[in-house]
Amino acid sequence: MTGSHDAPRRPRWLVGLIATLGVLVACQCLVVLGVLASRSGALDQLAIAVGLVRGTPPPDAPAELALAPRAGPLLIEERFAAPAPRWDQSLVMVRDGALVMNVANRSFDSYTLYLGPPADDPAAETFDAGAVDDFDLSVDVRQTEGDARAAYGIRFRQTGPEDYLMFAISSDGFARLVRVRAGEHLALVPWRQYGAIRRGVGAANRLRLVAQGASLVASVNDVPLITADDAIDVGGQLTLGVQTSDAGGATVAFEAVSGTVGALTLDDSFDGPAAVRWSVGGATLSSGGYEIIIGAGVQTWQQPMPVDSSRVAAFTADVSATLLQADGAGAAYGLVFGDGGNFDFYSLLLFPEGEVAVIRSSPTTGTEVLVPRTALPEILTEAGATNELRVSVAGSILTLTINHSQIGEVDLGTTVVGRVGVIVSAGDAGMTRVRFDDFVLRDDAAVE
C-alpha cells in the first residue's frame, strides 16, 4: 500500500523574496543588454546569431549579361532605343548635400573617383589619383531606392575597372571585403550580417576604412567589423562604389566624406558641385541616344557588355557623335579601341575646334600622342552638329573616315587587340556632354 501526504508550504515572505530577486535580476540583465546594444548593436547581433533577423546577402559577383547565342561573326549594332541593357546607365550627381549615385542596370557595378586636391592647390603637383595607397576614409552612406541586395561602400587600390578591393555593406545588414582581379571576385571576408549595421532602405550608416600598408581595418558606426591583410598592397584609385543585384537598380547617397589620403586632409560636405573633388556624371539614355555626362578633369569610356564581348583585332567601328556641352577648354570625344582593361587603350578624339587626334594611353608609360591635334575641314563644328566617325583597324594600320570622307591611314606601330567603345574627355572646367548614336562594331577578321 502506497502512502501519501501534503508537501510543506513555503512561507509567504519567502515567496515574495524570491519574486523580488527575480525581478531585480531581470532588470539588471535588461540594463546590461541595453548598454551593450547602445554601444555595439549587441541585441541585433544576438538576434542575428539565433536567426531572428532575416535577409539575403548581395550576390558574390554581378551576373553576366545573358545574350542569345551568336550566329556568325561578331556584329554589334546599337541604336540606343530603350532599353539598352548592353550599355552602362549610371549617373553620379551632387544633390541635396550628397553625392548621389544611381545605377539603373541590373547586376552591374559603378564608381565615382577621388580626383585629389584642386589644380590651384600646391599638393596637386605631386598627387597621383592612380597611386593612392594609405588612407583613412570615413563616409556617411544610405541607400535611398532599389533592391536591398545592392552593395555599396569604399572601393580602393583600383588598378583597372576590374582590379580593385572593396569594403561594402547592404541595406539588409551584410558586409564583406572583396578583392577583384581580372573580373574574378575573391572574398577576403565573405558576406556576413552584423548587428552594428542599421538596416533598411533609407537607413544611414557611417563607414570607415583604414588602409596602412598591408593592414586593412573596416568599421561601421564606430564598430570595427573586419580586419584583414592586403598581401598585394599596390596603390591605385580611391573610389566610392555601388553594385546592383539581379533584382534591379539602386540609388545610393554618399555624404560627409572625411579623413586623410596620404598627407591630404579630406572634408567633403557636397554643398555644391563647384567644390566637389569626386568624379560626377555618367551615362544615360536620352532623346533616342546614349548620353555621356562628365565633370571637369575626367575621362570616361563605355563599351558594350558583357565584358570582352567587344574584344576584337581587325575591326570596323562606326558611331554618330553630337557634342551637346563643353564648358572648359580641352574637351574631346570619339572612339576607344584596343582596350586591354587596365587603363591601356587607344583613342581617336574629335575636338570642338574641328581637330582630330590619336592617342595611346598606358598605366606604365603614360600618354603617347600618335597623331597630334590636326584641323580637318570634314569635321563639323556648328553647335549641335553631329559627326559620323568610322575607324577601321587591321594589324597596326588605322583607317579613319569622318562624315563619309576617308581621311587617311595611320600606322599605330603595333598590332591592336582589345575592346571597342565610345569615349569622352572633359575640359578643364564645368561639364561636358556628348550624345552617341548608331554604334556598329564588326569583326573584320572573322569576316575574311
Coordinates of C-alpha atoms in Angstrom, one line a residue:
M1 CA 0.0 0.0 0.0
T2 CA 1.3 3.4 -1.0
G3 CA 1.0 6.2 1.4
S4 CA 0.8 10.0 0.7
H5 CA 0.9 13.3 2.5
D6 CA 0.8 17.1 1.7
A7 CA 4.1 18.9 0.7
P8 CA 5.1 21.5 3.2
R9 CA 4.1 25.1 2.2
R10 CA 6.8 27.9 1.8
P11 CA 6.2 30.9 4.0
R12 CA 4.7 33.9 2.1
W13 CA 7.7 36.1 2.9
L14 CA 10.0 33.6 1.2
V15 CA 7.8 33.5 -2.0
G16 CA 7.8 37.3 -2.1
L17 CA 11.6 37.5 -1.6
I18 CA 12.2 35.0 -4.5
A19 CA 9.9 37.0 -6.8
T20 CA 11.6 40.3 -5.9
L21 CA 15.0 38.9 -6.5
G22 CA 13.8 37.5 -9.9
V23 CA 12.6 41.0 -10.9
L24 CA 15.9 42.6 -9.9
V25 CA 17.9 40.1 -11.8
A26 CA 15.7 40.5 -14.9
C27 CA 16.1 44.3 -14.7
Q28 CA 19.8 44.1 -14.3
C29 CA 20.0 41.8 -17.4
L30 CA 17.9 44.3 -19.4
V31 CA 20.2 47.2 -18.3
V32 CA 23.3 45.3 -19.3
L33 CA 21.9 44.3 -22.6
G34 CA 20.7 47.8 -23.2
V35 CA 24.2 49.2 -22.6
L36 CA 25.7 46.7 -24.9
A37 CA 23.1 47.4 -27.6
S38 CA 23.7 51.1 -27.4
R39 CA 27.4 50.6 -27.9
S40 CA 27.7 47.9 -30.5
G41 CA 24.3 46.6 -31.6
A42 CA 24.6 43.6 -29.4
L43 CA 20.9 42.9 -29.3
D44 CA 20.8 43.0 -33.1
Q45 CA 23.8 40.7 -33.2
L46 CA 22.2 38.3 -30.8
A47 CA 19.1 38.2 -32.8
I48 CA 21.2 37.7 -36.0
A49 CA 23.0 34.8 -34.3
V50 CA 19.8 33.0 -33.4
G51 CA 18.3 33.6 -36.8
L52 CA 15.7 36.1 -35.8
V53 CA 16.9 38.7 -38.3
R54 CA 16.4 37.5 -41.9
G55 CA 17.7 38.8 -45.1
T56 CA 19.6 37.7 -48.2
P57 CA 23.2 38.8 -48.8
P58 CA 24.1 40.6 -52.1
P59 CA 25.5 38.3 -54.8
D60 CA 29.1 37.4 -54.7
A61 CA 29.6 38.9 -58.1
P62 CA 27.4 40.6 -60.8
A63 CA 25.7 38.0 -63.0
E64 CA 27.0 38.2 -66.6
L65 CA 24.5 39.6 -69.1
A66 CA 22.7 36.8 -70.8
L67 CA 22.7 37.1 -74.6
A68 CA 21.3 34.9 -77.3
P69 CA 23.9 32.7 -78.9
R70 CA 25.7 34.5 -81.7
A71 CA 25.3 33.0 -85.2
G72 CA 28.2 34.0 -87.4
P73 CA 30.9 36.7 -87.0
L74 CA 30.7 39.4 -84.2
L75 CA 28.4 42.2 -85.2
I76 CA 27.1 44.6 -82.5
E77 CA 24.5 47.2 -83.6
E78 CA 23.0 49.6 -81.1
R79 CA 20.5 52.3 -81.9
F80 CA 20.0 53.2 -78.2
A81 CA 16.3 52.7 -78.1
A82 CA 15.2 52.0 -74.6
P83 CA 16.0 49.6 -73.1
A84 CA 19.7 49.2 -74.0
P85 CA 20.9 46.5 -71.5
R86 CA 24.4 46.2 -73.1
W87 CA 25.4 49.7 -72.0
D88 CA 26.2 51.2 -68.7
Q89 CA 23.5 53.5 -67.4
S90 CA 24.7 55.1 -64.2
L91 CA 24.9 58.7 -63.1
V92 CA 26.7 60.5 -60.2
M93 CA 25.4 63.9 -59.3
V94 CA 25.5 66.3 -56.4
R95 CA 22.1 66.7 -54.9
D96 CA 20.8 68.0 -51.5
G97 CA 24.2 67.8 -49.8
A98 CA 25.1 64.4 -51.1
L99 CA 27.0 62.7 -53.9
V100 CA 24.2 60.6 -55.3
M101 CA 24.9 57.5 -57.5
N102 CA 22.1 56.0 -59.5
V103 CA 22.8 52.7 -61.2
A104 CA 20.0 51.6 -63.5
N105 CA 21.5 48.4 -64.8
R106 CA 20.8 45.0 -63.1
S107 CA 23.9 43.1 -62.0
F108 CA 26.3 45.9 -62.5
D109 CA 28.9 47.9 -60.7
S110 CA 29.9 51.6 -60.9
Y111 CA 32.0 54.0 -59.0
T112 CA 33.0 57.7 -58.5
L113 CA 36.7 58.5 -58.4
Y114 CA 38.5 60.7 -55.9
L115 CA 40.2 63.4 -58.0
G116 CA 42.6 64.8 -55.5
P117 CA 43.1 68.5 -54.5
P118 CA 42.1 71.3 -56.8
A119 CA 44.5 72.4 -59.5
D120 CA 45.5 75.6 -57.7
D121 CA 46.5 73.6 -54.5
P122 CA 50.3 73.1 -54.4
A123 CA 49.7 69.5 -53.3
A124 CA 48.1 68.8 -56.8
E125 CA 51.5 68.9 -58.4
T126 CA 52.6 65.7 -56.7
F127 CA 49.2 63.9 -56.2
D128 CA 48.6 60.9 -58.4
A129 CA 44.9 59.8 -58.4
G130 CA 46.0 56.4 -59.7
A131 CA 48.5 55.6 -56.9
V132 CA 46.6 56.1 -53.7
D133 CA 47.8 53.5 -51.1
D134 CA 47.5 54.6 -47.5
F135 CA 44.4 56.4 -46.3
D136 CA 41.8 56.8 -43.5
L137 CA 38.4 57.4 -45.1
S138 CA 35.0 57.9 -43.4
V139 CA 31.7 58.4 -45.2
D140 CA 28.0 58.5 -44.3
V141 CA 26.1 56.3 -46.8
R142 CA 22.5 55.4 -47.3
Q143 CA 20.6 53.6 -50.0
T144 CA 17.5 55.6 -50.9
E145 CA 16.0 53.4 -53.7
G146 CA 16.2 50.0 -55.1
D147 CA 16.6 46.4 -54.0
A148 CA 18.1 45.8 -50.5
R149 CA 20.6 43.3 -52.0
A150 CA 22.5 46.1 -53.6
A151 CA 26.1 46.6 -52.2
Y152 CA 27.8 49.9 -51.7
G153 CA 30.9 51.3 -50.0
I154 CA 34.5 52.1 -50.4
R155 CA 36.3 50.7 -53.5
F156 CA 40.1 51.2 -53.4
R157 CA 43.6 50.4 -54.7
Q158 CA 41.9 50.1 -58.1
T159 CA 44.5 49.5 -60.9
G160 CA 41.8 48.9 -63.5
P161 CA 38.0 48.8 -63.7
E162 CA 38.2 45.0 -63.0
D163 CA 41.0 45.1 -60.5
Y164 CA 40.4 46.5 -57.0
L165 CA 39.4 45.9 -53.4
M166 CA 36.1 46.9 -51.9
F167 CA 34.6 47.2 -48.4
A168 CA 30.8 47.1 -48.9
I169 CA 27.6 46.8 -46.9
S170 CA 24.0 46.2 -47.8
S171 CA 20.7 47.6 -46.5
D172 CA 19.9 44.1 -45.1
G173 CA 22.9 44.5 -42.7
F174 CA 25.5 42.5 -44.5
A175 CA 29.2 43.5 -45.0
R176 CA 32.2 42.0 -46.7
L177 CA 35.7 42.7 -48.0
V178 CA 36.4 41.5 -51.6
R179 CA 39.3 41.5 -54.0
V180 CA 38.5 41.7 -57.7
R181 CA 41.3 40.6 -60.1
A182 CA 40.6 40.4 -63.9
G183 CA 36.9 40.5 -63.1
E184 CA 37.1 37.5 -60.7
H185 CA 35.7 38.1 -57.2
L186 CA 37.6 36.6 -54.2
A187 CA 36.1 37.3 -50.8
L188 CA 38.8 38.1 -48.3
V189 CA 36.0 38.3 -45.7
P190 CA 32.7 36.9 -47.1
W191 CA 29.2 38.4 -46.7
R192 CA 28.1 38.2 -43.1
Q193 CA 25.3 40.0 -41.2
Y194 CA 26.3 42.4 -38.5
G195 CA 24.2 44.0 -35.8
A196 CA 26.2 47.2 -35.9
I197 CA 24.7 48.0 -39.4
R198 CA 21.5 49.9 -39.4
R199 CA 19.1 48.1 -41.7
G200 CA 16.5 49.1 -44.2
V201 CA 16.5 51.2 -47.3
G202 CA 16.9 54.8 -46.1
A203 CA 18.9 53.9 -43.0
A204 CA 22.2 55.9 -42.7
N205 CA 25.5 54.2 -41.8
R206 CA 29.0 55.6 -41.3
L207 CA 31.7 53.6 -42.9
R208 CA 35.3 53.9 -42.1
L209 CA 38.2 52.2 -43.8
V210 CA 41.8 52.5 -42.6
A211 CA 44.4 51.2 -45.1
Q212 CA 48.0 51.3 -43.8
G213 CA 50.3 49.2 -45.9
A214 CA 49.0 45.6 -45.8
S215 CA 46.8 46.3 -42.8
L216 CA 43.1 46.9 -43.5
V217 CA 40.5 47.8 -40.8
A218 CA 36.9 48.4 -41.7
S219 CA 34.3 49.8 -39.3
V220 CA 30.6 50.7 -39.4
N221 CA 29.1 53.2 -37.0
D222 CA 32.4 53.2 -35.0
V223 CA 32.3 49.4 -34.5
P224 CA 35.3 47.6 -36.1
L225 CA 33.9 44.7 -38.2
I226 CA 36.7 43.5 -40.5
T227 CA 40.4 43.2 -40.1
A228 CA 42.4 41.8 -43.0
D229 CA 45.7 41.9 -44.8
D230 CA 46.2 43.0 -48.4
A231 CA 49.1 40.8 -49.4
I232 CA 49.5 42.6 -52.7
D233 CA 49.4 46.2 -51.3
V234 CA 49.6 48.1 -54.6
G235 CA 48.4 51.7 -54.8
G236 CA 45.6 52.6 -57.1
Q237 CA 42.5 54.7 -57.5
L238 CA 40.3 55.5 -54.5
T239 CA 36.6 55.4 -55.2
L240 CA 33.1 55.1 -53.8
G241 CA 31.1 52.3 -55.5
V242 CA 27.7 50.6 -55.9
Q243 CA 27.0 47.1 -57.1
T244 CA 23.4 46.2 -58.0
S245 CA 21.8 42.7 -57.8
D246 CA 19.9 40.8 -60.4
A247 CA 16.7 42.2 -58.9
G248 CA 17.2 45.7 -60.3
G249 CA 19.0 49.1 -59.9
A250 CA 19.8 51.2 -56.9
T251 CA 20.3 54.8 -55.8
V252 CA 22.8 55.5 -53.0
A253 CA 23.7 58.8 -51.4
F254 CA 27.3 59.4 -50.1
E255 CA 27.6 62.2 -47.5
A256 CA 30.1 63.8 -45.3
V257 CA 33.4 62.3 -46.5
S258 CA 36.3 63.0 -44.2
G259 CA 39.7 61.6 -43.3
T260 CA 43.2 61.6 -44.8
V261 CA 44.6 60.4 -48.1
G262 CA 48.4 60.2 -47.6
A263 CA 49.3 63.7 -46.4
L264 CA 46.0 65.2 -47.7
T265 CA 43.0 66.0 -45.5
L266 CA 39.5 65.3 -46.7
D267 CA 36.4 67.2 -45.6
D268 CA 33.8 67.0 -48.3
S269 CA 30.2 68.0 -47.4
F270 CA 28.9 68.2 -51.1
D271 CA 27.3 71.6 -50.6
G272 CA 27.5 72.3 -54.3
P273 CA 29.1 70.9 -57.5
A274 CA 31.8 73.5 -57.8
A275 CA 33.8 72.3 -54.9
V276 CA 33.4 68.5 -55.4
R277 CA 36.6 66.5 -55.7
W278 CA 34.9 63.3 -56.9
S279 CA 34.1 62.5 -60.5
V280 CA 30.5 63.4 -61.4
G281 CA 28.4 62.5 -64.4
G282 CA 27.9 59.1 -66.1
A283 CA 25.8 57.7 -68.9
T284 CA 22.1 57.5 -69.6
L285 CA 19.7 57.0 -72.5
S286 CA 18.4 60.4 -73.7
S287 CA 16.5 61.6 -76.7
G288 CA 17.0 58.4 -78.6
G289 CA 20.7 58.3 -78.0
Y290 CA 23.4 57.4 -75.4
E291 CA 24.5 60.5 -73.5
I292 CA 27.7 60.7 -71.5
I293 CA 28.0 63.5 -69.0
I294 CA 31.2 64.2 -67.0
G295 CA 32.7 66.9 -64.9
A296 CA 36.0 68.7 -65.3
G297 CA 39.2 66.8 -65.4
V298 CA 37.6 63.4 -66.0
Q299 CA 37.9 61.0 -68.9
T300 CA 35.4 58.1 -69.3
W301 CA 34.7 55.4 -71.8
Q302 CA 32.0 52.8 -72.3
Q303 CA 31.9 49.5 -74.2
P304 CA 29.1 47.0 -74.9
M305 CA 28.5 44.4 -72.2
P306 CA 29.2 41.7 -71.2
V307 CA 32.9 42.3 -70.5
D308 CA 35.1 41.4 -73.5
S309 CA 32.2 41.0 -75.9
S310 CA 33.7 43.8 -77.9
R311 CA 37.2 42.5 -77.9
V312 CA 38.4 42.3 -81.5
A313 CA 41.6 42.5 -83.6
A314 CA 40.8 43.6 -87.2
F315 CA 37.5 45.5 -87.0
T316 CA 35.4 48.4 -88.2
A317 CA 33.6 50.6 -85.8
D318 CA 31.0 53.3 -86.6
V319 CA 29.3 55.9 -84.4
S320 CA 27.5 59.2 -84.7
A321 CA 28.5 61.7 -82.1
T322 CA 27.0 65.1 -81.1
L323 CA 28.7 67.5 -78.7
L324 CA 26.0 69.0 -76.6
Q325 CA 28.0 70.9 -74.0
A326 CA 31.7 71.7 -73.5
D327 CA 32.2 74.3 -70.7
G328 CA 36.0 74.2 -70.5
A329 CA 38.9 74.1 -72.9
G330 CA 40.3 70.7 -74.0
A331 CA 37.0 68.7 -74.2
A332 CA 37.1 65.8 -76.8
Y333 CA 35.1 62.8 -77.8
G334 CA 35.2 59.8 -80.1
L335 CA 36.0 56.1 -80.2
V336 CA 38.2 54.0 -77.9
F337 CA 39.7 50.7 -79.1
G338 CA 42.4 48.2 -78.2
D339 CA 41.3 48.5 -74.6
G340 CA 43.0 45.8 -72.5
G341 CA 41.0 46.5 -69.4
N342 CA 43.7 48.1 -67.2
F343 CA 43.7 51.7 -68.4
D344 CA 45.6 50.7 -71.5
F345 CA 43.9 51.8 -74.7
Y346 CA 43.9 53.8 -77.9
S347 CA 41.5 56.7 -78.6
L348 CA 40.5 58.7 -81.6
L349 CA 39.3 62.1 -80.4
L350 CA 37.5 65.0 -82.1
F351 CA 37.8 68.5 -80.6
P352 CA 35.2 71.3 -80.8
E353 CA 37.6 73.4 -82.8
G354 CA 37.4 70.9 -85.7
E355 CA 40.6 69.0 -84.9
V356 CA 41.3 65.2 -84.6
A357 CA 44.0 63.4 -82.6
V358 CA 45.0 59.7 -82.0
I359 CA 46.3 58.9 -78.5
R360 CA 47.8 55.8 -76.9
S361 CA 47.3 55.6 -73.1
S362 CA 49.1 53.2 -70.7
P363 CA 49.3 52.9 -66.9
T364 CA 53.1 52.4 -67.2
T365 CA 54.2 54.7 -70.0
G366 CA 51.5 57.4 -69.7
T367 CA 50.0 59.2 -72.7
E368 CA 51.6 59.0 -76.2
V369 CA 50.4 61.2 -79.0
L370 CA 50.4 59.2 -82.2
V371 CA 48.7 61.9 -84.2
P372 CA 48.8 65.4 -82.8
R373 CA 45.7 67.7 -82.9
T374 CA 45.1 68.3 -86.6
A375 CA 42.4 70.6 -88.1
L376 CA 40.2 68.9 -90.7
P377 CA 37.5 70.7 -92.8
E378 CA 35.5 67.5 -92.7
I379 CA 34.7 67.9 -89.0
L380 CA 31.5 69.9 -88.3
T381 CA 31.9 72.5 -85.6
E382 CA 28.5 74.2 -85.5
A383 CA 26.6 74.0 -82.2
G384 CA 24.7 70.7 -82.0
A385 CA 26.2 69.3 -85.2
T386 CA 26.6 65.5 -85.5
N387 CA 29.9 64.0 -86.8
E388 CA 29.9 60.4 -88.1
L389 CA 33.1 58.5 -87.4
R390 CA 34.4 55.3 -88.8
V391 CA 37.6 53.6 -87.6
S392 CA 38.9 50.5 -89.3
V393 CA 42.0 48.7 -87.9
A394 CA 43.9 45.8 -89.4
G395 CA 47.1 44.8 -87.7
S396 CA 48.8 48.1 -86.9
I397 CA 47.1 50.2 -89.6
L398 CA 44.2 52.5 -88.7
T399 CA 42.0 53.9 -91.4
L400 CA 39.9 57.0 -90.5
T401 CA 36.7 58.2 -92.1
I402 CA 34.8 61.3 -91.0
N403 CA 31.4 62.2 -92.3
H404 CA 31.8 59.7 -95.2
S405 CA 35.2 61.2 -96.3
Q406 CA 38.2 58.9 -95.9
I407 CA 40.9 60.9 -94.2
G408 CA 43.8 58.6 -94.4
E409 CA 45.8 55.9 -92.7
V410 CA 47.9 55.8 -89.5
D411 CA 50.5 53.2 -88.5
L412 CA 50.0 52.7 -84.8
G413 CA 53.3 50.8 -84.5
T414 CA 51.9 47.6 -83.1
T415 CA 49.1 45.1 -83.7
V416 CA 45.9 46.3 -81.9
V417 CA 43.7 43.9 -80.0
G418 CA 41.1 44.8 -77.4
R419 CA 37.7 46.2 -76.6
V420 CA 36.0 48.9 -78.6
G421 CA 33.6 51.6 -77.5
V422 CA 33.0 55.3 -77.1
I423 CA 35.0 57.9 -75.1
V424 CA 34.6 61.4 -73.7
S425 CA 37.4 63.6 -72.2
A426 CA 36.2 66.6 -70.2
G427 CA 37.5 70.1 -70.4
D428 CA 39.2 71.9 -67.6
A429 CA 36.0 73.4 -66.2
G430 CA 32.3 72.8 -66.0
M431 CA 30.6 69.9 -67.6
T432 CA 31.0 68.0 -70.9
R433 CA 28.0 66.2 -72.6
V434 CA 28.1 64.1 -75.7
R435 CA 25.3 62.1 -77.3
F436 CA 26.2 58.9 -79.3
D437 CA 24.0 57.0 -81.6
D438 CA 24.1 54.3 -84.3
F439 CA 27.0 52.4 -82.9
V440 CA 28.1 49.5 -85.1
L441 CA 31.1 47.1 -84.4
R442 CA 32.1 44.5 -87.0
D443 CA 34.8 41.9 -86.5
D444 CA 36.6 42.1 -89.9
A445 CA 39.0 39.3 -89.0
A446 CA 36.1 36.8 -88.7
V447 CA 34.6 38.1 -92.0
E448 CA 37.7 37.4 -94.1

